[in-house]
Amino acid sequence: MLGFIIGTVCLIGLVKVLRRGRGWHGRWGHGGYGRQANGGRRRWFLRAAFERLDTTPGQEKAIVSAIDELKQNRAIVREEAQHTREDLARVVASGLVDDAALEETFARHDRALAQLRVAFVETVKRVSETLDERQRKQVADFLQRSGRFGDRVWI
């Protein structure tokens, strides 16, 4: 009986550690995921791309800055998705579903997506301007090959 209790407590502790996103090696170890000081898996793709492109620290800083701005605009779209769920719940709860009830929701979608498109274009411009000719060719080749660098599929 005591073995079951100890086993259950250990299992609960393991689940809590893994749910925090720190993997097996803890916050400061190697190989963990999620909320690490270095950005975790969110920066893994960028780190690999920077190594492949042989970027300078200045280029890396400019690219990360551009991508972070794009992420801020993406957060606006996510907030809009929450508002959409609330609007849809309100319309369904009322029992009367008509075009006018959701028209403002669709207008907000259009504005948020237009803002995201502009931010995406600006990000692509900034990244393209940051890279030299050789690096731009490598990125273009990567995109043409459907996200393949060597034998790994990334996109």
PDB file of C-alpha atoms in Angstrom:
ATOM      1  CA  MET A   1       0.000   0.000   0.000  1.00  0.00           C
ATOM      2  CA  LEU A   2       2.805   2.388   0.872  1.00  0.00           C
ATOM      3  CA  GLY A   3       4.357   1.710  -2.556  1.00  0.00           C
ATOM      4  CA  PHE A   4       1.197   2.877  -4.313  1.00  0.00           C
ATOM      5  CA  ILE A   5       1.158   6.107  -2.329  1.00  0.00           C
ATOM      6  CA  ILE A   6       4.833   6.854  -3.020  1.00  0.00           C
ATOM      7  CA  GLY A   7       4.403   5.957  -6.697  1.00  0.00           C
ATOM      8  CA  THR A   8       1.364   8.226  -7.007  1.00  0.00           C
ATOM      9  CA  VAL A   9       3.154  11.155  -5.371  1.00  0.00           C
ATOM     10  CA  CYS A  10       6.149  10.680  -7.690  1.00  0.00           C
ATOM     11  CA  LEU A  11       3.890  10.533 -10.743  1.00  0.00           C
ATOM     12  CA  ILE A  12       2.069  13.713  -9.711  1.00  0.00           C
ATOM     13  CA  GLY A  13       5.408  15.484  -9.218  1.00  0.00           C
ATOM     14  CA  LEU A  14       6.643  14.344 -12.633  1.00  0.00           C
ATOM     15  CA  VAL A  15       3.473  15.549 -14.345  1.00  0.00           C
ATOM     16  CA  LYS A  16       3.755  18.955 -12.657  1.00  0.00           C
ATOM     17  CA  VAL A  17       7.379  19.363 -13.746  1.00  0.00           C
ATOM     18  CA  LEU A  18       6.581  18.410 -17.343  1.00  0.00           C
ATOM     19  CA  ARG A  19       3.478  20.606 -17.504  1.00  0.00           C
ATOM     20  CA  ARG A  20       5.566  23.634 -16.561  1.00  0.00           C
ATOM     21  CA  GLY A  21       7.427  23.072 -19.803  1.00  0.00           C
ATOM     22  CA  ARG A  22      10.893  22.652 -18.394  1.00  0.00           C
ATOM     23  CA  GLY A  23      11.526  19.149 -19.643  1.00  0.00           C
ATOM     24  CA  TRP A  24      13.743  16.725 -17.780  1.00  0.00           C
ATOM     25  CA  HIS A  25      16.693  19.030 -17.182  1.00  0.00           C
ATOM     26  CA  GLY A  26      15.093  21.818 -15.217  1.00  0.00           C
ATOM     27  CA  ARG A  27      15.088  25.527 -15.843  1.00  0.00           C
ATOM     28  CA  TRP A  28      18.850  25.974 -16.236  1.00  0.00           C
ATOM     29  CA  GLY A  29      19.726  22.628 -17.788  1.00  0.00           C
ATOM     30  CA  HIS A  30      20.161  21.634 -21.389  1.00  0.00           C
ATOM     31  CA  GLY A  31      17.470  20.176 -23.592  1.00  0.00           C
ATOM     32  CA  GLY A  32      14.408  21.481 -21.730  1.00  0.00           C
ATOM     33  CA  TYR A  33      11.489  23.150 -23.450  1.00  0.00           C
ATOM     34  CA  GLY A  34       9.232  26.101 -22.896  1.00  0.00           C
ATOM     35  CA  ARG A  35       9.944  28.983 -20.547  1.00  0.00           C
ATOM     36  CA  GLN A  36      13.717  28.896 -20.322  1.00  0.00           C
ATOM     37  CA  ALA A  37      15.801  32.015 -19.965  1.00  0.00           C
ATOM     38  CA  ASN A  38      17.068  31.673 -23.569  1.00  0.00           C
ATOM     39  CA  GLY A  39      13.584  31.520 -25.079  1.00  0.00           C
ATOM     40  CA  GLY A  40      13.268  27.732 -25.207  1.00  0.00           C
ATOM     41  CA  ARG A  41      11.883  26.137 -28.295  1.00  0.00           C
ATOM     42  CA  ARG A  42      10.561  29.455 -29.574  1.00  0.00           C
ATOM     43  CA  ARG A  43      14.132  30.452 -30.451  1.00  0.00           C
ATOM     44  CA  TRP A  44      15.327  26.976 -31.497  1.00  0.00           C
ATOM     45  CA  PHE A  45      14.384  27.479 -35.138  1.00  0.00           C
ATOM     46  CA  LEU A  46      15.990  30.929 -35.241  1.00  0.00           C
ATOM     47  CA  ARG A  47      19.199  29.686 -33.628  1.00  0.00           C
ATOM     48  CA  ALA A  48      19.494  26.900 -36.199  1.00  0.00           C
ATOM     49  CA  ALA A  49      18.734  29.308 -39.050  1.00  0.00           C
ATOM     50  CA  PHE A  50      21.287  31.840 -37.778  1.00  0.00           C
ATOM     51  CA  GLU A  51      23.943  29.157 -37.609  1.00  0.00           C
ATOM     52  CA  ARG A  52      23.073  27.945 -41.102  1.00  0.00           C
ATOM     53  CA  LEU A  53      23.144  31.492 -42.522  1.00  0.00           C
ATOM     54  CA  ASP A  54      26.269  32.462 -40.565  1.00  0.00           C
ATOM     55  CA  THR A  55      24.713  35.721 -39.400  1.00  0.00           C
ATOM     56  CA  THR A  56      26.434  38.405 -37.378  1.00  0.00           C
ATOM     57  CA  PRO A  57      25.183  39.369 -33.919  1.00  0.00           C
ATOM     58  CA  GLY A  58      23.865  42.641 -35.349  1.00  0.00           C
ATOM     59  CA  GLN A  59      21.877  40.798 -38.011  1.00  0.00           C
ATOM     60  CA  GLU A  60      20.485  38.416 -35.416  1.00  0.00           C
ATOM     61  CA  LYS A  61      19.386  41.279 -33.183  1.00  0.00           C
ATOM     62  CA  ALA A  62      17.615  43.044 -36.069  1.00  0.00           C
ATOM     63  CA  ILE A  63      15.873  39.850 -37.213  1.00  0.00           C
ATOM     64  CA  VAL A  64      14.734  38.923 -33.703  1.00  0.00           C
ATOM     65  CA  SER A  65      13.427  42.459 -33.200  1.00  0.00           C
ATOM     66  CA  ALA A  66      11.424  42.294 -36.437  1.00  0.00           C
ATOM     67  CA  ILE A  67       9.976  38.898 -35.542  1.00  0.00           C
ATOM     68  CA  ASP A  68       9.064  40.048 -32.029  1.00  0.00           C
ATOM     69  CA  GLU A  69       7.089  42.953 -33.497  1.00  0.00           C
ATOM     70  CA  LEU A  70       5.268  40.512 -35.764  1.00  0.00           C
ATOM     71  CA  LYS A  71       4.451  38.355 -32.730  1.00  0.00           C
ATOM     72  CA  GLN A  72       2.912  41.376 -30.995  1.00  0.00           C
ATOM     73  CA  ASN A  73       0.597  41.869 -33.962  1.00  0.00           C
ATOM     74  CA  ARG A  74      -0.217  38.166 -33.941  1.00  0.00           C
ATOM     75  CA  ALA A  75      -1.310  38.567 -30.319  1.00  0.00           C
ATOM     76  CA  ILE A  76      -3.881  41.126 -31.461  1.00  0.00           C
ATOM     77  CA  VAL A  77      -5.380  38.530 -33.796  1.00  0.00           C
ATOM     78  CA  ARG A  78      -5.519  36.022 -30.947  1.00  0.00           C
ATOM     79  CA  GLU A  79      -7.353  38.551 -28.770  1.00  0.00           C
ATOM     80  CA  GLU A  80      -9.794  39.056 -31.621  1.00  0.00           C
ATOM     81  CA  ALA A  81     -10.414  35.303 -31.692  1.00  0.00           C
ATOM     82  CA  GLN A  82     -11.459  35.491 -28.032  1.00  0.00           C
ATOM     83  CA  HIS A  83     -13.849  38.346 -28.805  1.00  0.00           C
ATOM     84  CA  THR A  84     -15.232  36.308 -31.700  1.00  0.00           C
ATOM     85  CA  ARG A  85     -15.991  33.367 -29.415  1.00  0.00           C
ATOM     86  CA  GLU A  86     -17.793  35.718 -27.029  1.00  0.00           C
ATOM     87  CA  ASP A  87     -19.794  37.278 -29.885  1.00  0.00           C
ATOM     88  CA  LEU A  88     -20.697  33.882 -31.293  1.00  0.00           C
ATOM     89  CA  ALA A  89     -21.790  32.635 -27.868  1.00  0.00           C
ATOM     90  CA  ARG A  90     -23.969  35.728 -27.424  1.00  0.00           C
ATOM     91  CA  VAL A  91     -25.591  35.254 -30.849  1.00  0.00           C
ATOM     92  CA  VAL A  92     -26.236  31.555 -30.310  1.00  0.00           C
ATOM     93  CA  ALA A  93     -27.615  32.172 -26.812  1.00  0.00           C
ATOM     94  CA  SER A  94     -30.062  34.758 -28.154  1.00  0.00           C
ATOM     95  CA  GLY A  95     -31.525  32.194 -30.540  1.00  0.00           C
ATOM     96  CA  LEU A  96     -31.608  34.683 -33.410  1.00  0.00           C
ATOM     97  CA  VAL A  97     -28.712  34.289 -35.819  1.00  0.00           C
ATOM     98  CA  ASP A  98     -28.717  36.907 -38.537  1.00  0.00           C
ATOM     99  CA  ASP A  99     -26.081  38.522 -40.733  1.00  0.00           C
ATOM    100  CA  ALA A 100     -26.159  41.862 -38.930  1.00  0.00           C
ATOM    101  CA  ALA A 101     -25.405  40.244 -35.587  1.00  0.00           C
ATOM    102  CA  LEU A 102     -22.023  39.008 -36.808  1.00  0.00           C
ATOM    103  CA  GLU A 103     -21.214  41.781 -39.286  1.00  0.00           C
ATOM    104  CA  GLU A 104     -19.218  43.844 -36.767  1.00  0.00           C
ATOM    105  CA  THR A 105     -17.297  40.718 -35.788  1.00  0.00           C
ATOM    106  CA  PHE A 106     -16.285  40.154 -39.400  1.00  0.00           C
ATOM    107  CA  ALA A 107     -15.335  43.826 -39.774  1.00  0.00           C
ATOM    108  CA  ARG A 108     -13.030  43.503 -36.752  1.00  0.00           C
ATOM    109  CA  HIS A 109     -11.511  40.378 -38.349  1.00  0.00           C
ATOM    110  CA  ASP A 110     -10.797  42.314 -41.526  1.00  0.00           C
ATOM    111  CA  ARG A 111      -9.097  45.138 -39.622  1.00  0.00           C
ATOM    112  CA  ALA A 112      -6.986  42.778 -37.513  1.00  0.00           C
ATOM    113  CA  LEU A 113      -5.921  40.700 -40.519  1.00  0.00           C
ATOM    114  CA  ALA A 114      -5.079  43.818 -42.531  1.00  0.00           C
ATOM    115  CA  GLN A 115      -2.891  45.002 -39.659  1.00  0.00           C
ATOM    116  CA  LEU A 116      -1.215  41.579 -39.474  1.00  0.00           C
ATOM    117  CA  ARG A 117      -0.579  41.574 -43.242  1.00  0.00           C
ATOM    118  CA  VAL A 118       1.078  44.994 -43.059  1.00  0.00           C
ATOM    119  CA  ALA A 119       3.219  43.845 -40.123  1.00  0.00           C
ATOM    120  CA  PHE A 120       4.198  40.678 -42.010  1.00  0.00           C
ATOM    121  CA  VAL A 121       5.275  42.664 -45.079  1.00  0.00           C
ATOM    122  CA  GLU A 122       7.299  45.031 -42.887  1.00  0.00           C
ATOM    123  CA  THR A 123       8.961  42.061 -41.170  1.00  0.00           C
ATOM    124  CA  VAL A 124       9.895  40.482 -44.495  1.00  0.00           C
ATOM    125  CA  LYS A 125      11.319  43.827 -45.681  1.00  0.00           C
ATOM    126  CA  ARG A 126      13.387  44.316 -42.526  1.00  0.00           C
ATOM    127  CA  VAL A 127      14.742  40.760 -42.566  1.00  0.00           C
ATOM    128  CA  SER A 128      15.550  40.983 -46.274  1.00  0.00           C
ATOM    129  CA  GLU A 129      17.373  44.284 -45.810  1.00  0.00           C
ATOM    130  CA  THR A 130      19.335  42.839 -42.884  1.00  0.00           C
ATOM    131  CA  LEU A 131      20.688  39.838 -44.804  1.00  0.00           C
ATOM    132  CA  ASP A 132      23.451  40.004 -47.400  1.00  0.00           C
ATOM    133  CA  GLU A 133      23.075  38.625 -50.929  1.00  0.00           C
ATOM    134  CA  ARG A 134      24.376  35.145 -50.108  1.00  0.00           C
ATOM    135  CA  GLN A 135      22.100  34.837 -47.084  1.00  0.00           C
ATOM    136  CA  ARG A 136      19.048  36.024 -49.047  1.00  0.00           C
ATOM    137  CA  LYS A 137      19.750  33.362 -51.666  1.00  0.00           C
ATOM    138  CA  GLN A 138      19.966  30.703 -48.935  1.00  0.00           C
ATOM    139  CA  VAL A 139      16.636  31.813 -47.451  1.00  0.00           C
ATOM    140  CA  ALA A 140      15.010  31.887 -50.896  1.00  0.00           C
ATOM    141  CA  ASP A 141      16.316  28.408 -51.616  1.00  0.00           C
ATOM    142  CA  PHE A 142      14.974  27.231 -48.251  1.00  0.00           C
ATOM    143  CA  LEU A 143      11.535  28.653 -49.031  1.00  0.00           C
ATOM    144  CA  GLN A 144      11.476  27.193 -52.564  1.00  0.00           C
ATOM    145  CA  ARG A 145      12.283  23.733 -51.244  1.00  0.00           C
ATOM    146  CA  SER A 146       9.210  23.819 -48.986  1.00  0.00           C
ATOM    147  CA  GLY A 147      11.136  24.447 -45.815  1.00  0.00           C
ATOM    148  CA  ARG A 148      13.915  21.896 -46.235  1.00  0.00           C
ATOM    149  CA  PHE A 149      17.469  22.421 -45.062  1.00  0.00           C
ATOM    150  CA  GLY A 150      19.272  19.249 -46.042  1.00  0.00           C
ATOM    151  CA  ASP A 151      17.226  16.274 -44.924  1.00  0.00           C
ATOM    152  CA  ARG A 152      15.188  18.140 -42.267  1.00  0.00           C
ATOM    153  CA  VAL A 153      11.741  19.592 -42.917  1.00  0.00           C
ATOM    154  CA  TRP A 154      11.244  22.826 -40.952  1.00  0.00           C
ATOM    155  CA  ILE A 155       8.094  24.403 -42.349  1.00  0.00           C
TER     156      ILE A 155
END
